[in-house]
Short mmCIF file of N, CA, C and O in Angstrom, two decimals:
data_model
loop_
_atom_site.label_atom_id
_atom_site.label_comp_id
_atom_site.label_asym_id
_atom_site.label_seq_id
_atom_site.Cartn_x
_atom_site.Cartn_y
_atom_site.Cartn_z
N UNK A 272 -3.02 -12.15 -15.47
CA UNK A 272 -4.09 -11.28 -14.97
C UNK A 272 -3.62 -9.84 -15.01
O UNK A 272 -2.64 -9.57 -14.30
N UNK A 273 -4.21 -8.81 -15.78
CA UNK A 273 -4.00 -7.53 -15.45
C UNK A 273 -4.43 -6.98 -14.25
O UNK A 273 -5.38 -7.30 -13.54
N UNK A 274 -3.38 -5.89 -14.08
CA UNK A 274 -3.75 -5.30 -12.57
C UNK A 274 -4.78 -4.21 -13.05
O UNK A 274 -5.12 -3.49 -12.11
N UNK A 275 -5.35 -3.90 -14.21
CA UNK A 275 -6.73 -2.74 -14.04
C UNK A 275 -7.80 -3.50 -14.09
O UNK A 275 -8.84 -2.87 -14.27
N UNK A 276 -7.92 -4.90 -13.96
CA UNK A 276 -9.29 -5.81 -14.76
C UNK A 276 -10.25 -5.72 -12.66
O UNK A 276 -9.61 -6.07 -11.67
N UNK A 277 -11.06 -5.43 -12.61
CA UNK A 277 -11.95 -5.50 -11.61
C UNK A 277 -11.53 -6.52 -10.51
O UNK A 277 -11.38 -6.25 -9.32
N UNK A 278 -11.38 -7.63 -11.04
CA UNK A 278 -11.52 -8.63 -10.53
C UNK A 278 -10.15 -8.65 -9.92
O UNK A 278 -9.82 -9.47 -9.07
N UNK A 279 -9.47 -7.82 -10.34
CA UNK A 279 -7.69 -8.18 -9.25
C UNK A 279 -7.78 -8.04 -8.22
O UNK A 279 -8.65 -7.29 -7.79
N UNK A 280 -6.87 -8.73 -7.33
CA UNK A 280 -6.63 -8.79 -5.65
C UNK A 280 -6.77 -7.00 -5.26
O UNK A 280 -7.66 -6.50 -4.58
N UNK A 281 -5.89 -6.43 -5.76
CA UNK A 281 -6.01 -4.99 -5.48
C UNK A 281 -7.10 -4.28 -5.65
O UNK A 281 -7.33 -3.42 -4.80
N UNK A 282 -7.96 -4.41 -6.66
CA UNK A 282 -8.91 -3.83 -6.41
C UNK A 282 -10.80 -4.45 -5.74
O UNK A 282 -11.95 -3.99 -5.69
N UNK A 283 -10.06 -5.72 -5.35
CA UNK A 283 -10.87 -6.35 -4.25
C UNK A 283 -10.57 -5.97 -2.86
O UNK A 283 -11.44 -5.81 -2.00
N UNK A 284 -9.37 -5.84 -2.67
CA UNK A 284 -9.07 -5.36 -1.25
C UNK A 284 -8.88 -4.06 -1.15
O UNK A 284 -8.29 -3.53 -0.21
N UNK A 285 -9.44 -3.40 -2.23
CA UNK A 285 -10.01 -1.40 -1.88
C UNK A 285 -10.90 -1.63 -1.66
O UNK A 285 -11.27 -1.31 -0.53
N UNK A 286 -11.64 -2.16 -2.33
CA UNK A 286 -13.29 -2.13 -1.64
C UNK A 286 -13.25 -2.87 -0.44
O UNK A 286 -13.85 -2.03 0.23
N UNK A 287 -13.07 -3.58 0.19
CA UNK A 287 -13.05 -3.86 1.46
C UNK A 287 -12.63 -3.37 2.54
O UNK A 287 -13.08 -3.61 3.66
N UNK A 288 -11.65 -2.58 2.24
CA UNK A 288 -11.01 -1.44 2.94
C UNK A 288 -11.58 -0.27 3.28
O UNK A 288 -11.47 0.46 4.26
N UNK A 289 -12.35 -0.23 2.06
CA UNK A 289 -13.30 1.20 2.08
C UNK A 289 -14.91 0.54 2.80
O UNK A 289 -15.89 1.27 2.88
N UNK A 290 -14.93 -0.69 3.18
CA UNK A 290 -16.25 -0.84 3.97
C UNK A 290 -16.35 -1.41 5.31
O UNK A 290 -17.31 -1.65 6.05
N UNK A 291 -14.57 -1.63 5.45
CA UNK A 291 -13.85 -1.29 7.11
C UNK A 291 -13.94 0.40 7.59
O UNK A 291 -13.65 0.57 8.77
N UNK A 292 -14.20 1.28 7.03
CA UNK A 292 -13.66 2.50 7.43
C UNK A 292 -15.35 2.38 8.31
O UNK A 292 -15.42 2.83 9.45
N UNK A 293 -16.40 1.84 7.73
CA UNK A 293 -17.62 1.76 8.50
C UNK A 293 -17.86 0.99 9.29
O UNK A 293 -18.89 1.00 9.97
N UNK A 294 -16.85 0.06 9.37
CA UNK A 294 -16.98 -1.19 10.25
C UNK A 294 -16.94 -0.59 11.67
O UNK A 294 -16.53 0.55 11.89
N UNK A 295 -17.45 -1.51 12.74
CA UNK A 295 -16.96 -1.11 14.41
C UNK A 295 -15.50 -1.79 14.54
O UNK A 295 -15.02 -2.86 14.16
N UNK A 296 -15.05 -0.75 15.19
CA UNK A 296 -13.41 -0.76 15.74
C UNK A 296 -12.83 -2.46 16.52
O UNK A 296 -11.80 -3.14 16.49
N UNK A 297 -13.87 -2.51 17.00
CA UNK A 297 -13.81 -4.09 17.59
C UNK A 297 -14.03 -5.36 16.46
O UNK A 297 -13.68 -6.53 16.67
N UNK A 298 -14.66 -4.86 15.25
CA UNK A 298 -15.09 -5.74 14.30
C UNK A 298 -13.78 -6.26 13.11
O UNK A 298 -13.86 -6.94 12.09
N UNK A 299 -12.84 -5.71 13.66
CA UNK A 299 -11.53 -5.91 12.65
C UNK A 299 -10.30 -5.24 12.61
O UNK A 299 -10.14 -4.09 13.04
N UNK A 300 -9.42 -5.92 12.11
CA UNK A 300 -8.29 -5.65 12.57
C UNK A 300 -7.70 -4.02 11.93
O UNK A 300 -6.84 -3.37 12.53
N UNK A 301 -8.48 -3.46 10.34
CA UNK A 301 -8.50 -2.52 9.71
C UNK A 301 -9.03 -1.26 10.37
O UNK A 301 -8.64 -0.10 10.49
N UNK A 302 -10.33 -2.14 10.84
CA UNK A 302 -11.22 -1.32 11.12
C UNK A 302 -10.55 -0.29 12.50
O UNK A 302 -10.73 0.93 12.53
N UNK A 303 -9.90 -0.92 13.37
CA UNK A 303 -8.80 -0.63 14.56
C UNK A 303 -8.20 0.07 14.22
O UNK A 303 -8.35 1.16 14.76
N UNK A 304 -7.49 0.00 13.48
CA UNK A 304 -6.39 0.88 12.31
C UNK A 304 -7.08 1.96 12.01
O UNK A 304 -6.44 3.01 11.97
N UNK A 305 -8.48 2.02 11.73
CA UNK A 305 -8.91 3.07 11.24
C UNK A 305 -8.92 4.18 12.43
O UNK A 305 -8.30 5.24 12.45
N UNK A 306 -9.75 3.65 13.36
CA UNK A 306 -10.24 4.36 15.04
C UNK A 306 -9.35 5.06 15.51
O UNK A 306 -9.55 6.15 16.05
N UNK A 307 -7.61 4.21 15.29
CA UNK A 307 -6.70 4.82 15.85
C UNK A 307 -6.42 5.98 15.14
O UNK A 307 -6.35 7.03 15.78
N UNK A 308 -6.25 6.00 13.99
CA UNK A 308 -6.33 7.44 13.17
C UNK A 308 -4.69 7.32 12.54
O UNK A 308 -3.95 6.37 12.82
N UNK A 309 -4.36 8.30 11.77
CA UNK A 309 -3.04 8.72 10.93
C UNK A 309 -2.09 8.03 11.51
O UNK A 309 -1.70 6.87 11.33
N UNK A 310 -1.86 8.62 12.03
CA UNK A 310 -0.10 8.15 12.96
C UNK A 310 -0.59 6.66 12.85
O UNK A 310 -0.62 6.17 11.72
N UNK A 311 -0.85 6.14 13.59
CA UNK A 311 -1.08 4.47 13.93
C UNK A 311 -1.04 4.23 12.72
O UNK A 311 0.12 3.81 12.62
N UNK A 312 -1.56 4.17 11.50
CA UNK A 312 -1.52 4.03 9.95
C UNK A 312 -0.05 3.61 9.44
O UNK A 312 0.41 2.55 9.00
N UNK A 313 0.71 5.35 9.79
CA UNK A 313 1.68 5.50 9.46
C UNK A 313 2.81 4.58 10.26
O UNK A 313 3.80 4.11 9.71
N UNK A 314 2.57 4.46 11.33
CA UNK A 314 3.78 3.85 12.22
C UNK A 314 3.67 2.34 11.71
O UNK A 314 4.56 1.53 11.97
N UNK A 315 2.75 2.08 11.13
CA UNK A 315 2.57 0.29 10.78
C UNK A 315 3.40 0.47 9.35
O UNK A 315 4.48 -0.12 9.22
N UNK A 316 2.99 1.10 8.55
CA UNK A 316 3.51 1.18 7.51
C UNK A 316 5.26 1.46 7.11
O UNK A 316 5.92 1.14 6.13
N UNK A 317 5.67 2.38 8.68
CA UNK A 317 7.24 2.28 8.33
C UNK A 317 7.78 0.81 9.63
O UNK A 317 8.92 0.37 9.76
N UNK A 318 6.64 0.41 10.33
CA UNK A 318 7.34 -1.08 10.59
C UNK A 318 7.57 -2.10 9.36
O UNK A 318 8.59 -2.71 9.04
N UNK A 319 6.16 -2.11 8.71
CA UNK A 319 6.46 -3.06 7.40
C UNK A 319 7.42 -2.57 6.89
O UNK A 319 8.24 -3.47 6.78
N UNK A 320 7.86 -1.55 6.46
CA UNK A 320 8.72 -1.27 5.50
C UNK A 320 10.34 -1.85 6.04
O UNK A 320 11.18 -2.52 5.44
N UNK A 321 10.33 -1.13 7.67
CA UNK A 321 11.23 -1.69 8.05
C UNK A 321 11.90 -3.33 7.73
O UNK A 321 13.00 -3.66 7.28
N UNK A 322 10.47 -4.33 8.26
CA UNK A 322 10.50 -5.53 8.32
C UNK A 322 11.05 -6.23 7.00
O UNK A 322 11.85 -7.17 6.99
N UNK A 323 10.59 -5.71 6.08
CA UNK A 323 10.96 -5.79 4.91
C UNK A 323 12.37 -5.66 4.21
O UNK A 323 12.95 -6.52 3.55
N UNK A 324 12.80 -4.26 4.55
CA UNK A 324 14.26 -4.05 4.33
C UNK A 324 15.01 -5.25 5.05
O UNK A 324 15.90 -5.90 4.50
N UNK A 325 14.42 -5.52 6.73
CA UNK A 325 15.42 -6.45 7.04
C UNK A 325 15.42 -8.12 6.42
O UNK A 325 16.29 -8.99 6.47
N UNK A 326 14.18 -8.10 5.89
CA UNK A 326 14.17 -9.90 5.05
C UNK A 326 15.07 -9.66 3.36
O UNK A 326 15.69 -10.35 2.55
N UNK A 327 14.78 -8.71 3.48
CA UNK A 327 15.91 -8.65 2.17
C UNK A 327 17.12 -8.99 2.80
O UNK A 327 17.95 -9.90 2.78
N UNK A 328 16.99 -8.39 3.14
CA UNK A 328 18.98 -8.61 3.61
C UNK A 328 19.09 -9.59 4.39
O UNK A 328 20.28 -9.74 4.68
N UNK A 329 18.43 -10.34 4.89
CA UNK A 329 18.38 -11.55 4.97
C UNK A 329 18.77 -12.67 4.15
O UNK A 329 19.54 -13.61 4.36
N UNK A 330 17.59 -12.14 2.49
CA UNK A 330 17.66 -12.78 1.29
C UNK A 330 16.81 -14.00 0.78
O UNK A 330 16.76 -14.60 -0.30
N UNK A 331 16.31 -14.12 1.74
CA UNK A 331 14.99 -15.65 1.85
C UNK A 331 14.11 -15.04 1.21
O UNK A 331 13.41 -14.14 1.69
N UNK A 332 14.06 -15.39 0.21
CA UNK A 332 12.74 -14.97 -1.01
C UNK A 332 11.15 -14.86 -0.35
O UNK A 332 10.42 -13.88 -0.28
N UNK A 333 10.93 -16.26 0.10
CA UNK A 333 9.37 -16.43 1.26
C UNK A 333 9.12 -15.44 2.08
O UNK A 333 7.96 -15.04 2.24
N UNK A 334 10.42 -14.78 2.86
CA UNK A 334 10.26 -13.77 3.64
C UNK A 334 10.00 -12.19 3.09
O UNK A 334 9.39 -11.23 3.55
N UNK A 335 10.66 -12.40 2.10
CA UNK A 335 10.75 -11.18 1.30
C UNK A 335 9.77 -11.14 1.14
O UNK A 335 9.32 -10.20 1.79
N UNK A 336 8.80 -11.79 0.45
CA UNK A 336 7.46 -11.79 -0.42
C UNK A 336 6.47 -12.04 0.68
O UNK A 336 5.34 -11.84 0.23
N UNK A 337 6.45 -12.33 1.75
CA UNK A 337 5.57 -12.30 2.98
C UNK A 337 5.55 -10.83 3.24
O UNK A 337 4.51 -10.18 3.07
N UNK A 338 6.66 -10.30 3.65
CA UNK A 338 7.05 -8.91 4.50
C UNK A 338 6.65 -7.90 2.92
O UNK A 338 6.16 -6.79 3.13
N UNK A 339 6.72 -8.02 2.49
CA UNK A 339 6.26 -6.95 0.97
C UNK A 339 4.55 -7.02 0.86
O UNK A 339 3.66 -6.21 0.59
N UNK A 340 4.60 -8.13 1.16
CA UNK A 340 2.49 -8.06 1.39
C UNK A 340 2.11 -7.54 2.22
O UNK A 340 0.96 -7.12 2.09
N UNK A 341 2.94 -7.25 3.68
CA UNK A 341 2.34 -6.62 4.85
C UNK A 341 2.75 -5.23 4.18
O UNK A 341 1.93 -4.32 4.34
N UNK A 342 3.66 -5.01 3.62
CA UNK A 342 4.15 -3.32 3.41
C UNK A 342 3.03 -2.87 2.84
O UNK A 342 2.34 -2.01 3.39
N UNK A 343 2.63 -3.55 1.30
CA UNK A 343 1.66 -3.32 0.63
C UNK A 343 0.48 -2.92 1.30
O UNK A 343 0.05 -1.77 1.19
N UNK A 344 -0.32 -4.18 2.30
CA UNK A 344 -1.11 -4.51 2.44
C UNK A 344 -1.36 -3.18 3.29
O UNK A 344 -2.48 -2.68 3.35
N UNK A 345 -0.18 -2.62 3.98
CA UNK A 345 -0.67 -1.64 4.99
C UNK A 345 -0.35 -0.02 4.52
O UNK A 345 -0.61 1.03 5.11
N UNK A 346 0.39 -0.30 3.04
CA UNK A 346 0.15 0.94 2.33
C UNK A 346 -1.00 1.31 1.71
O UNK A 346 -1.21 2.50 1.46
N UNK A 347 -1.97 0.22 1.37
CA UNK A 347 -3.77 0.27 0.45
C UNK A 347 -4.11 1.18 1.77
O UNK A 347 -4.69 2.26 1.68
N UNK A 348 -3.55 0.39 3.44
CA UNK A 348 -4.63 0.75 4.45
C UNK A 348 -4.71 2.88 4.43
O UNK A 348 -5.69 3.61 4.61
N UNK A 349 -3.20 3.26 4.12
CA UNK A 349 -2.59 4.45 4.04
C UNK A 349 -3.42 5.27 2.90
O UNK A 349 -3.93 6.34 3.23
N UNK A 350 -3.53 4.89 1.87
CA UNK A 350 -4.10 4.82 0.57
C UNK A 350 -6.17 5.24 1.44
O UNK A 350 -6.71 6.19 2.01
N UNK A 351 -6.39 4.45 1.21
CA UNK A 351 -7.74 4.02 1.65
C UNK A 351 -8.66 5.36 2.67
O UNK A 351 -9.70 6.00 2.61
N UNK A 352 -7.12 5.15 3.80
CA UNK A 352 -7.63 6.64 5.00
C UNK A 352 -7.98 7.78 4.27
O UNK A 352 -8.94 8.50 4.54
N UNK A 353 -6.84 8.00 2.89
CA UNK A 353 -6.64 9.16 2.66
C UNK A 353 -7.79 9.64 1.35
O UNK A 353 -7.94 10.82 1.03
N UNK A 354 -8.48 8.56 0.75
CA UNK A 354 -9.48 9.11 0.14
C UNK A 354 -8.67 8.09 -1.31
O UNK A 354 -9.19 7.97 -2.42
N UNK A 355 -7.80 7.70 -1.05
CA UNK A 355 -7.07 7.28 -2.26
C UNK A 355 -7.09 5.39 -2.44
O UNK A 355 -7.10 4.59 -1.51
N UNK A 356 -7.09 5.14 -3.66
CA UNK A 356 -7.10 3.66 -4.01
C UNK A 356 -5.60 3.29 -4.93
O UNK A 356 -4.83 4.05 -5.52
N UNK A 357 -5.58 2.03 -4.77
CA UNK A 357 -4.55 1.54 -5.55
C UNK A 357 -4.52 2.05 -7.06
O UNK A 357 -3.40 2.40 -7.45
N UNK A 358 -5.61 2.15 -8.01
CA UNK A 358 -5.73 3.16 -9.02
C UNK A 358 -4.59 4.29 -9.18
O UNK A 358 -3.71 4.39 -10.03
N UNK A 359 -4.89 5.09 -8.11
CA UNK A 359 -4.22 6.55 -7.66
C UNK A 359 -2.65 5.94 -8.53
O UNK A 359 -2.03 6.47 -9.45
N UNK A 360 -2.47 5.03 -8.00
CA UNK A 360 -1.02 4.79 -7.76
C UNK A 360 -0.57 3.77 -9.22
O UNK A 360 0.53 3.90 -9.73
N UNK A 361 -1.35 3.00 -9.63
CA UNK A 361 -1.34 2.72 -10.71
C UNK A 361 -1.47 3.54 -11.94
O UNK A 361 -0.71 3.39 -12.89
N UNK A 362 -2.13 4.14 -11.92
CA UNK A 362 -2.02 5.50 -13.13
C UNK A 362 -1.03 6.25 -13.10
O UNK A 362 -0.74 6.80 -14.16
N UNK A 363 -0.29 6.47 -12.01
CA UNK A 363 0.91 7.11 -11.76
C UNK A 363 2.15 6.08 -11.98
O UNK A 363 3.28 6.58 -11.90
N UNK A 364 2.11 5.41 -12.11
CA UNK A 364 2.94 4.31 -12.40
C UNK A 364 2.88 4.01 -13.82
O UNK A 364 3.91 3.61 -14.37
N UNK A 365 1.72 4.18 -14.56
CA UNK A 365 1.58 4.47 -16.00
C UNK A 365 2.07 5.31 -16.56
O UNK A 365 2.75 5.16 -17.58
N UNK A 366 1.77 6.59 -15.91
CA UNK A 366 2.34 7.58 -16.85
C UNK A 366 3.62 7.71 -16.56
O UNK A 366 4.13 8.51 -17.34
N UNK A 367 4.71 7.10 -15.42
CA UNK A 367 5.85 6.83 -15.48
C UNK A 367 6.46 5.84 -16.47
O UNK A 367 7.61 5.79 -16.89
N UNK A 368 5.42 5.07 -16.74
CA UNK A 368 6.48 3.68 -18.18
C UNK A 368 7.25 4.06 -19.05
O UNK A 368 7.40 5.28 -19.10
N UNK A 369 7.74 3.52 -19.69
CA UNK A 369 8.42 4.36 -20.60
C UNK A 369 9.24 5.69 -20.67
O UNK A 369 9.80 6.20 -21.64
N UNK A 370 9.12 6.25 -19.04
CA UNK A 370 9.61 7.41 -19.10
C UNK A 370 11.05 7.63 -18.17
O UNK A 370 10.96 7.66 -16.95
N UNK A 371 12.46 7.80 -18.89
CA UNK A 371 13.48 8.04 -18.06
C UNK A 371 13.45 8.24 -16.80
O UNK A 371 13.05 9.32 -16.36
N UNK A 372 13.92 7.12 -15.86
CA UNK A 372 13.87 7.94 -14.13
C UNK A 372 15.04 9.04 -13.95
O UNK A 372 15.32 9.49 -12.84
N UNK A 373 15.65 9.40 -15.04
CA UNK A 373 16.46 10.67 -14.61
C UNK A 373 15.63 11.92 -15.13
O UNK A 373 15.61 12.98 -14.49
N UNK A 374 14.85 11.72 -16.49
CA UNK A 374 13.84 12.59 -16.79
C UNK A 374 12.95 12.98 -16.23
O UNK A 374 12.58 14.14 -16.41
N UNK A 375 12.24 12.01 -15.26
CA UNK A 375 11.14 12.28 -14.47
C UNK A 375 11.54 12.39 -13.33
O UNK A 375 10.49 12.31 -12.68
N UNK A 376 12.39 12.52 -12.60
CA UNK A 376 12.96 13.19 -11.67
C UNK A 376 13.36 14.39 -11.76
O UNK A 376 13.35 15.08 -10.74
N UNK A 377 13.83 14.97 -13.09
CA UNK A 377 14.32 16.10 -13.14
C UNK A 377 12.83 17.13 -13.49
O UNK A 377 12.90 18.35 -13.36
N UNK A 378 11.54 16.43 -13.94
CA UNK A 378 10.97 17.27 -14.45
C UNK A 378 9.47 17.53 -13.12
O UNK A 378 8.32 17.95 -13.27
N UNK A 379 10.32 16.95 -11.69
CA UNK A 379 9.50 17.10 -10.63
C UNK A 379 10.00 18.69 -10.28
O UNK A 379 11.08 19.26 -10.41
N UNK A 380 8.57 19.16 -9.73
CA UNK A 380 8.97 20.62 -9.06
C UNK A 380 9.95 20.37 -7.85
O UNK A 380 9.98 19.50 -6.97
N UNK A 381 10.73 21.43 -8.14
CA UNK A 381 11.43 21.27 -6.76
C UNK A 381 10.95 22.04 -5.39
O UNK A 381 10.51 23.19 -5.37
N UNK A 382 11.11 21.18 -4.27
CA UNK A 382 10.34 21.80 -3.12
C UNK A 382 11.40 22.97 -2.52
O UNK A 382 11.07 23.67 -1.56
#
């Protein structure tokens, strides 16, 4: 299954994401996420991440791949707030293929 074809998990769960942002706050668990605003977004997103780092190093594959769906799942939510879809991030991931990560690191502006 390609990840640009309509029908992928990712771009089934943008659109759903994007029709939680209208949902009532009581009506879902996203939708909560939404009410609470940025921060709350963000603080879920560096728990998953956390959670994650620690099942790696754990090393239990099941866990790994459980805890990487919540990271994901609550990076679309990050994605989604901000006006942005998994797309965003896939096209950017395209025009990275093929391209040296020392090259494209070096050819980022520096802040």
């Amino acid at each position: 299954m390609s990840l640009l074809h309509e029908d992928d998990v990712l771009a089934r769960l943008a659109v759903v994401l994007e029709e939680r942002k209208h949902a009532d706050a009581g009506s879902s668990y996203v939708a909560k996420l939404y009410a609470k605003g940025l921060d709350a977004i963000l603080k879920k997103v560096g728990e998953e991440a956390t959670e994650t780092v620690m099942a790696a190093k754990d090393g239990d594959a099941e866990h790994i791949v459980y805890e990487v769906a919540d990271l994901w799942f609550h990076t679309l939510v990050l994605l989604a707030h901000q006006g942005l879809g998994p797309q965003a991030v896939l096209a950017e991931l395209d025009r990275r293929f093929g391209l040296s990560g020392i090259a494209e690191k070096a050819a980022r502006p520096h802040d």
